[in-house]
PDB file of C-alpha atoms in Angstrom:
ATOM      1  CA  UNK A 881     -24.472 -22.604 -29.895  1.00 61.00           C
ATOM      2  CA  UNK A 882     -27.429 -21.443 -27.607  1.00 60.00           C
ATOM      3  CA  UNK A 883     -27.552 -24.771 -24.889  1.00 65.00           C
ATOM      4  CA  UNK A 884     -30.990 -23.108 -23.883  1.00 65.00           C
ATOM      5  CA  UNK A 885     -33.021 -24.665 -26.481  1.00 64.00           C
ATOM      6  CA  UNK A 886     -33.658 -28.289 -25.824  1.00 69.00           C
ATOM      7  CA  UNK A 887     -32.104 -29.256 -29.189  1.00 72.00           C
ATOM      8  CA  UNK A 888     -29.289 -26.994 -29.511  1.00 74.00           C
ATOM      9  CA  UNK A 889     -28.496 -25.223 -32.852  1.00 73.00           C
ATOM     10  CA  UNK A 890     -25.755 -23.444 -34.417  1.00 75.00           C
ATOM     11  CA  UNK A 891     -26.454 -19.885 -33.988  1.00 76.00           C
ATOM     12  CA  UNK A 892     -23.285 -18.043 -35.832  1.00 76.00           C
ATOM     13  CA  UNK A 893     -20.755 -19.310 -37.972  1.00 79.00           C
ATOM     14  CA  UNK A 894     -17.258 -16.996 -37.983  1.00 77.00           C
ATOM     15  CA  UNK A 895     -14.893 -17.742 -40.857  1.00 76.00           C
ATOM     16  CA  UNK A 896     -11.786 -16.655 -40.420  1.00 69.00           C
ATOM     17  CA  UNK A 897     -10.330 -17.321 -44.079  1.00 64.00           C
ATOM     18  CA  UNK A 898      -7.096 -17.603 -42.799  1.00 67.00           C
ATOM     19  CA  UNK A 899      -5.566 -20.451 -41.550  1.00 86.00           C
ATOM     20  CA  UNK A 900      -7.075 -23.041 -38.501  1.00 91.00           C
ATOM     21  CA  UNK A 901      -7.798 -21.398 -35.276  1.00 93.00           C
ATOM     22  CA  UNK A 902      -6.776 -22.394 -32.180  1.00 94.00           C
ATOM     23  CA  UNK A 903      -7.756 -20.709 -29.624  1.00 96.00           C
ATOM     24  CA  UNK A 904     -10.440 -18.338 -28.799  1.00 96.00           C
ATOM     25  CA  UNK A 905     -12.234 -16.085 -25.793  1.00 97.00           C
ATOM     26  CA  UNK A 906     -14.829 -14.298 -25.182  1.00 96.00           C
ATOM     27  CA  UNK A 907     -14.866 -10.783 -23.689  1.00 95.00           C
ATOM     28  CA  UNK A 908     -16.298 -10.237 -20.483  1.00 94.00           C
ATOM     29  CA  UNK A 909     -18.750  -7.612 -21.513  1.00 91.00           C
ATOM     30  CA  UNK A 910     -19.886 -10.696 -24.112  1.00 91.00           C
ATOM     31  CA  UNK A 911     -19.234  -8.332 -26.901  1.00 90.00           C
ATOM     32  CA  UNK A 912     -16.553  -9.364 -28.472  1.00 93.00           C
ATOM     33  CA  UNK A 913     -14.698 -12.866 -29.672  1.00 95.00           C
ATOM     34  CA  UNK A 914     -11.209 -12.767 -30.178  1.00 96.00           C
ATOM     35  CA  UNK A 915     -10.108 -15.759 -32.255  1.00 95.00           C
ATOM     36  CA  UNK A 916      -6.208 -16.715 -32.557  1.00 95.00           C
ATOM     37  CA  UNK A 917      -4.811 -18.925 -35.714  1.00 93.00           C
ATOM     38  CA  UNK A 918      -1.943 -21.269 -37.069  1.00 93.00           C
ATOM     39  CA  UNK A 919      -0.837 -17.827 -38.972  1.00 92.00           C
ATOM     40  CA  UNK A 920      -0.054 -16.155 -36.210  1.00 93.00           C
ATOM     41  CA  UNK A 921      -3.430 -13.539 -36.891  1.00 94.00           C
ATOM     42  CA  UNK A 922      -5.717 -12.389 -34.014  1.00 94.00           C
ATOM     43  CA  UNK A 923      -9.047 -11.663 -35.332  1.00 94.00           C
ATOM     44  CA  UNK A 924     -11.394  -9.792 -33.601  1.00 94.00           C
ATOM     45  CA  UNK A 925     -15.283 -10.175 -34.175  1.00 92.00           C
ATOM     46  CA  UNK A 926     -18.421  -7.952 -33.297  1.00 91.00           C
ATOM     47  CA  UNK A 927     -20.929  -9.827 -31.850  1.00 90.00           C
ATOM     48  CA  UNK A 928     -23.381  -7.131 -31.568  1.00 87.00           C
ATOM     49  CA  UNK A 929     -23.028  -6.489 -35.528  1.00 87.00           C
ATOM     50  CA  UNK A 930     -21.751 -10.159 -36.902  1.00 87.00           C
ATOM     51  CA  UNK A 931     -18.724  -8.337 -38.419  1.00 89.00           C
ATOM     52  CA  UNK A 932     -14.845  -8.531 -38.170  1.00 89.00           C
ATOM     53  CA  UNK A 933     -13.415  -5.303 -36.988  1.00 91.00           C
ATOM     54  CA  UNK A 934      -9.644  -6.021 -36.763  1.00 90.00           C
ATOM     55  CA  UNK A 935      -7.071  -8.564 -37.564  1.00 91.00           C
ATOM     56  CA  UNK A 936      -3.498  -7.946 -35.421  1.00 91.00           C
ATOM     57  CA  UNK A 937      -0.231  -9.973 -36.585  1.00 91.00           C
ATOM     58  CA  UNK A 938       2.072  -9.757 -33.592  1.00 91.00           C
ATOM     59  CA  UNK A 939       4.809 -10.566 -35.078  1.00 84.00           C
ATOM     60  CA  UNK A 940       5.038  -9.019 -38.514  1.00 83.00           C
ATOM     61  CA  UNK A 941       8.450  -9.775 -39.246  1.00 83.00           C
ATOM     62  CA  UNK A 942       8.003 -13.873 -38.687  1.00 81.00           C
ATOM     63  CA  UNK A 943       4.680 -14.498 -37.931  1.00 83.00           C
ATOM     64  CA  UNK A 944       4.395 -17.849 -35.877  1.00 92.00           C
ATOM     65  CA  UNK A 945       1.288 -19.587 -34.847  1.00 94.00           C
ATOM     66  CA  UNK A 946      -0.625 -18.375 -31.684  1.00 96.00           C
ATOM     67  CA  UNK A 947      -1.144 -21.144 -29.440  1.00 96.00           C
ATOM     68  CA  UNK A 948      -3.625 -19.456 -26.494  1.00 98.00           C
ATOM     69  CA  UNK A 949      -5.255 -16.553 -26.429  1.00 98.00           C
ATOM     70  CA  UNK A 950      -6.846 -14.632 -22.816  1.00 98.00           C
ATOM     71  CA  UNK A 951      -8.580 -11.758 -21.932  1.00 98.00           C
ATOM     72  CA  UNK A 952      -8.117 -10.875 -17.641  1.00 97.00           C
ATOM     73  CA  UNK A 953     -11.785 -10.643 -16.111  1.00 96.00           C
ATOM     74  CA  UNK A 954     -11.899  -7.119 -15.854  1.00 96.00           C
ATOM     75  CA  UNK A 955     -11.442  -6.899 -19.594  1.00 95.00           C
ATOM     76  CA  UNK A 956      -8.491  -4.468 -19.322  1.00 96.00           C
ATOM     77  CA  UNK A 957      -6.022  -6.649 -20.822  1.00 98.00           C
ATOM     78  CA  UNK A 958      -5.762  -9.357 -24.033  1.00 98.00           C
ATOM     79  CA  UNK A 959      -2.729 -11.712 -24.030  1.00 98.00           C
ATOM     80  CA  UNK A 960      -1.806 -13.798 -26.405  1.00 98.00           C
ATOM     81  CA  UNK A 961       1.296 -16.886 -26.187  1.00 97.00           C
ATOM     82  CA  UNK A 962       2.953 -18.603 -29.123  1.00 96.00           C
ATOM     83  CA  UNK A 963       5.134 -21.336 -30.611  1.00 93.00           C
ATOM     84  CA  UNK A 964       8.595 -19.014 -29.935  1.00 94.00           C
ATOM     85  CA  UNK A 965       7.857 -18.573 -26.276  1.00 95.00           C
ATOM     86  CA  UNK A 966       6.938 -15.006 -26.615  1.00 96.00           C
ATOM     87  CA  UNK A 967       3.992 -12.964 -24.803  1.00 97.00           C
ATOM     88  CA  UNK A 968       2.068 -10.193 -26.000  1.00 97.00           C
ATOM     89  CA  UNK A 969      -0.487  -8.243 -24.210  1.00 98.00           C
ATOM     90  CA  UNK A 970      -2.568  -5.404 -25.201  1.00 97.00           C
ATOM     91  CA  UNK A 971      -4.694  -3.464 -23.675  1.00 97.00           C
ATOM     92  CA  UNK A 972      -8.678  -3.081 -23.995  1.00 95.00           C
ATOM     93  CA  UNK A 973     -10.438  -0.145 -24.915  1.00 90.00           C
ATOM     94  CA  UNK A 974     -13.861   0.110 -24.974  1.00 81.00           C
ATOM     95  CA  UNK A 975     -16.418   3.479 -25.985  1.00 76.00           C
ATOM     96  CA  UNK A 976     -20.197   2.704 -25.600  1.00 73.00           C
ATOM     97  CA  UNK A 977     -20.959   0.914 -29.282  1.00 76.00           C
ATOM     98  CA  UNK A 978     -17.840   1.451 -31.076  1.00 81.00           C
ATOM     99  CA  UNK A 979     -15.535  -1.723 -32.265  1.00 83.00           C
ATOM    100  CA  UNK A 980     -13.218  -3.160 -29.279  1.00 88.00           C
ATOM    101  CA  UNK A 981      -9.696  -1.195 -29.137  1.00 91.00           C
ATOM    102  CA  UNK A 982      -6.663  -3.283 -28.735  1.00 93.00           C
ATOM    103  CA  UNK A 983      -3.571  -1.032 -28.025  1.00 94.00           C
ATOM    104  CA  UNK A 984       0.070  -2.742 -27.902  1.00 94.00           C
ATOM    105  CA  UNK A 985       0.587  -3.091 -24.001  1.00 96.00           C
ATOM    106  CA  UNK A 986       3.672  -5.347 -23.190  1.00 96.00           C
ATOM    107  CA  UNK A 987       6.329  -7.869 -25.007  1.00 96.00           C
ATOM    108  CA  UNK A 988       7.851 -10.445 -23.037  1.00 97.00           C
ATOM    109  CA  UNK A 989       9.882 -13.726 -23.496  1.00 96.00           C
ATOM    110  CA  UNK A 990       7.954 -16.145 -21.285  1.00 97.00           C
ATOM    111  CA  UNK A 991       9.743 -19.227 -22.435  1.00 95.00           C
ATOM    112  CA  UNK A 992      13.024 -20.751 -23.982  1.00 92.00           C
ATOM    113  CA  UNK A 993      10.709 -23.126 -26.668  1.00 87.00           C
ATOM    114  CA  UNK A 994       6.977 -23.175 -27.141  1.00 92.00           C
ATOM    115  CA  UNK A 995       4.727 -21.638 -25.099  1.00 96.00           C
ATOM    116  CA  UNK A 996       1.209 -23.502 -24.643  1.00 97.00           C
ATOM    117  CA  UNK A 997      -1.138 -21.454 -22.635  1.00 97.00           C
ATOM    118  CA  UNK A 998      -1.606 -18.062 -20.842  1.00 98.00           C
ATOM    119  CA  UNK A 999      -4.123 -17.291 -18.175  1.00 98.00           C
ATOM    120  CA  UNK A1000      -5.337 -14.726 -16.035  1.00 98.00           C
ATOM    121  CA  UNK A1001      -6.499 -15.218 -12.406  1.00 97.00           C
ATOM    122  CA  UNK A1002      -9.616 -14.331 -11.453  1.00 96.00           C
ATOM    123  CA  UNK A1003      -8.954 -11.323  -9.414  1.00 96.00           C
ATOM    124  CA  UNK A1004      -6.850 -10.360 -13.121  1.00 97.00           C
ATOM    125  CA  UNK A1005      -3.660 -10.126 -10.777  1.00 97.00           C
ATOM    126  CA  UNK A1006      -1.779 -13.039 -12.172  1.00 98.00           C
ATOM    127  CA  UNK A1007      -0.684 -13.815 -15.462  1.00 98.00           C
ATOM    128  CA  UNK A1008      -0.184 -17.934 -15.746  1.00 98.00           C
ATOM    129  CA  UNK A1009       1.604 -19.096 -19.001  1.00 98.00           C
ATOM    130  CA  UNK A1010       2.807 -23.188 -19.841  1.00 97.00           C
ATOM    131  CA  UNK A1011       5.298 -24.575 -21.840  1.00 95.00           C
ATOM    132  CA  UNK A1012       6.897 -27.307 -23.231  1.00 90.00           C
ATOM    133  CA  UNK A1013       9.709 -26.561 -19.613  1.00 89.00           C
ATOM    134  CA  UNK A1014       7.487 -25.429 -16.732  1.00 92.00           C
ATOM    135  CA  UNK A1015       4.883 -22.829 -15.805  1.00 95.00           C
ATOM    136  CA  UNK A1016       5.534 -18.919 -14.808  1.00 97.00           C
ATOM    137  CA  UNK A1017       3.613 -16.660 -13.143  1.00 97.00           C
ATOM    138  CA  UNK A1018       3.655 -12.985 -13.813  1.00 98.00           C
ATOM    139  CA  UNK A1019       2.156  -9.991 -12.024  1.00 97.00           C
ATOM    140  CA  UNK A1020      -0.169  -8.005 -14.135  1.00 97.00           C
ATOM    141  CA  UNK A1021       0.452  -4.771 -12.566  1.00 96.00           C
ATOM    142  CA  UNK A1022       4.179  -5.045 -13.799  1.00 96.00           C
ATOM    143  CA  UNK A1023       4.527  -8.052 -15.961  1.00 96.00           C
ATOM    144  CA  UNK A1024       7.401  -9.087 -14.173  1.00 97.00           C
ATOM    145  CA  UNK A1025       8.103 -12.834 -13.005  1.00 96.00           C
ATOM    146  CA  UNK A1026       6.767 -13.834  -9.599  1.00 95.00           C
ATOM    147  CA  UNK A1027       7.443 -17.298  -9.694  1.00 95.00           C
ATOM    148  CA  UNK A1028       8.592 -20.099 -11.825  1.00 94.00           C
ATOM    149  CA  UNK A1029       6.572 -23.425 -11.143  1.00 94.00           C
ATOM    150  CA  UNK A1030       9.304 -26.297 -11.372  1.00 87.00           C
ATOM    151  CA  UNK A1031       9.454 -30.228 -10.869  1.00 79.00           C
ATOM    152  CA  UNK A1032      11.715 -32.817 -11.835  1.00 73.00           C
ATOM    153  CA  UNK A1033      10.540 -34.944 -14.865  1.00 68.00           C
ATOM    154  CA  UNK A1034       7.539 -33.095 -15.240  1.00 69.00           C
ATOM    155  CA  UNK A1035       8.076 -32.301 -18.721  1.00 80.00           C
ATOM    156  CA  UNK A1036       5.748 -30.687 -20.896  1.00 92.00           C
ATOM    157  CA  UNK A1037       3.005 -28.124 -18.968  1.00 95.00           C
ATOM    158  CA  UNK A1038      -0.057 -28.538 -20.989  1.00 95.00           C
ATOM    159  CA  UNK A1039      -2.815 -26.915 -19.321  1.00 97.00           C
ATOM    160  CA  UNK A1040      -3.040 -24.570 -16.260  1.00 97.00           C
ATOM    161  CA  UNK A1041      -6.237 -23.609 -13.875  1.00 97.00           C
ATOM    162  CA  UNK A1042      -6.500 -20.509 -10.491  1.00 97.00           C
ATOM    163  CA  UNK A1043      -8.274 -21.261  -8.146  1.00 96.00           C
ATOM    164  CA  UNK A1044     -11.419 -18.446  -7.326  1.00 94.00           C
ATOM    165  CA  UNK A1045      -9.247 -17.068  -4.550  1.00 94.00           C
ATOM    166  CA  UNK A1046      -6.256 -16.633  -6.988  1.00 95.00           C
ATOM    167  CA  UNK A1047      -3.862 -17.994  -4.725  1.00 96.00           C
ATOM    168  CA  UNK A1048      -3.136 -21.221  -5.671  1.00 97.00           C
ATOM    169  CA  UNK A1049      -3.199 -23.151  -9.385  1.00 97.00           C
ATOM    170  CA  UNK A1050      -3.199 -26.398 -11.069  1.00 97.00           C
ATOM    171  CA  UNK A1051      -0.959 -28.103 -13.695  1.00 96.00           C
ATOM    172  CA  UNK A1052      -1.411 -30.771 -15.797  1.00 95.00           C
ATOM    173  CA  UNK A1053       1.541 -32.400 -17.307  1.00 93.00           C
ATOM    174  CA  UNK A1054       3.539 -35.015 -19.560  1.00 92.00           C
ATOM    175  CA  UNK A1055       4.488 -37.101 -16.520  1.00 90.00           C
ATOM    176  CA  UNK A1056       0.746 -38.228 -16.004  1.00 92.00           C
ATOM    177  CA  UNK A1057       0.278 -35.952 -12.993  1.00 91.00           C
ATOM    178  CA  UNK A1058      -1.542 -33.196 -11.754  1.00 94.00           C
ATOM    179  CA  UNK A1059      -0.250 -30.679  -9.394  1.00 94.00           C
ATOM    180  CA  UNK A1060      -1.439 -27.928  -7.001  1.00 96.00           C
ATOM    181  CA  UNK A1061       1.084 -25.288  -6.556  1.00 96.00           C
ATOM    182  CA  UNK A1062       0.989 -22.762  -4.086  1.00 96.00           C
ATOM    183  CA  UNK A1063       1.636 -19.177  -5.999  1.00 95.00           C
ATOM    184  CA  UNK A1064       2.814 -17.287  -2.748  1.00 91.00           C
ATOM    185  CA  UNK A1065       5.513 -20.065  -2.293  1.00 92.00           C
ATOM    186  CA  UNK A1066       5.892 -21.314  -5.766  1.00 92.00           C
ATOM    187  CA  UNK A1067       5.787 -24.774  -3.750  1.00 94.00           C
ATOM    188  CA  UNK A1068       3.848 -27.996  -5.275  1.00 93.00           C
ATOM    189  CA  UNK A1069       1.517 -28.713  -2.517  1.00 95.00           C
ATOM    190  CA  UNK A1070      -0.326 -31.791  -3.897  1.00 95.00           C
ATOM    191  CA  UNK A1071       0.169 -34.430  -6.650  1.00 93.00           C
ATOM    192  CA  UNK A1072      -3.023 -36.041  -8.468  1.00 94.00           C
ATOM    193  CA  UNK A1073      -1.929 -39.400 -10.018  1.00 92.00           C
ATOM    194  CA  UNK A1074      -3.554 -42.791 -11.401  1.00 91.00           C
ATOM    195  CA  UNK A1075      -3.262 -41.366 -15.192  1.00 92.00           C
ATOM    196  CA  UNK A1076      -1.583 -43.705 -17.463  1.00 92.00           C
ATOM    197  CA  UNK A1077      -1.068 -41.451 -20.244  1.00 93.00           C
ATOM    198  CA  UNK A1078      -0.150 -37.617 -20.203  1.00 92.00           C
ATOM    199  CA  UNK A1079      -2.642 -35.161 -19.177  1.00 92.00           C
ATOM    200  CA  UNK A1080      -3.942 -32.475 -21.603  1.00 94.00           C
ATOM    201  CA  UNK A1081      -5.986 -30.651 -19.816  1.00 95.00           C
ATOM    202  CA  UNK A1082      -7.324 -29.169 -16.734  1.00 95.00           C
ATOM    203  CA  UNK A1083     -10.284 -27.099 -14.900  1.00 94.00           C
ATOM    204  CA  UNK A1084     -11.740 -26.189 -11.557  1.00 92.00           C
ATOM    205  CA  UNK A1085     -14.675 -25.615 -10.521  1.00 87.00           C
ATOM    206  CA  UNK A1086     -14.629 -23.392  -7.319  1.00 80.00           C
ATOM    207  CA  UNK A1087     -18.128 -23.578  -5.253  1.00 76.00           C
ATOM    208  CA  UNK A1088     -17.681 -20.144  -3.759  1.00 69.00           C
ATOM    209  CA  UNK A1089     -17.815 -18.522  -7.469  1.00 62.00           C
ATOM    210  CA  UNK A1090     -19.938 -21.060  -8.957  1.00 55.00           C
TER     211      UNK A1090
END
């Protein structure tokens, strides 16, 4: 969709034949879509051409649907979270025109149950994943646990957003709360209430980047 144009058109349609998608991003260099499904398929789309290069199962012997899909902000890293808790990451290869390169990086159990959605900071430092327990944050450079983002009765972790400086993030839970956790600390510093119903969803807008 090109939000240019006054009325706004369709501009590319990409059909994955598979199963529904649900979740997608767009590489940095704006090259490249990578589009996750119910299957458990990544597909991988050139823009520049309007073709489909790849399609990755991550798990080949029980594929599971992918529920989030991410690619860090330096475009050196895809990661991808689904419905058994597990992580994948690859890393990003790119050589002038040719297709996008996505070489098998790291596996990791993130979570006990379902994992909802992963997340790279904006320095591409942190790795942020949710779940139907808690958050957890990971550092890239090792993929090992910094911190595990816990409070009582907040139930499911449905959404996740870093702030621009990377150091602190926001949660949005079943307990009809937001939060604002310190990620040196792993400490909730703030609580956003006056929801009546779960929240879903969540995103910042940080005036420094912006």
């Amino acid at each position: 969709m090109d939000n240019r144009a006054g009325n706004p058109q369709c501009q590319k349609v990409f059909q994955t034949h598979s199963s529904p998608i649900t979740s997608a991003v767009l590489h940095p260099a704006q090259t490249e879509l990578i589009v996750a499904d119910q299957s458990g398929t990544i597909h991988c789309w050139d823009l520049r051409n309007d073709v489909e290069t790849e399609q990755l199962i991550p798990d080949q012997n029980s594929p599971v649907a992918i529920s989030h899909v991410d690619i860090d902000p330096l475009g050196k890293y895809l990661a991808i979270v689904n419905n058994k808790g597990d992580c994948y990451v690859w890393s990003l290869e790119e050589s002038g025109t040719e297709p996008l390169k996505l070489n098998p990086f790291h596996k990791m159990k993130v979570h006990k149950r379902y994992a909802l959605k992963c997340y790279f900071s904006p320095d591409s430092s942190l790795l942020a994943t949710t779940s139907s327990e808690n958050a957890k944050i990971f550092q890239v450079s090792t993929f090992n646990q910094l911190t595990e983002l816990n409070y009582s009765g907040q139930r499911w972790v449905w959404d996740a957003a870093f702030t621009g400086d990377s150091q602190y993030i926001f949660t949005a839970s079943s307990d009809n709360l937001a939060r604002l956790w310190n990620l040196e600390t792993g400490q909730c510093k703030r609580e956003y209430n006056g929801h009546l119903k779960p929240l879903t969803c969540v995103a910042y807008r940080d005036p420094s980047i912006f």
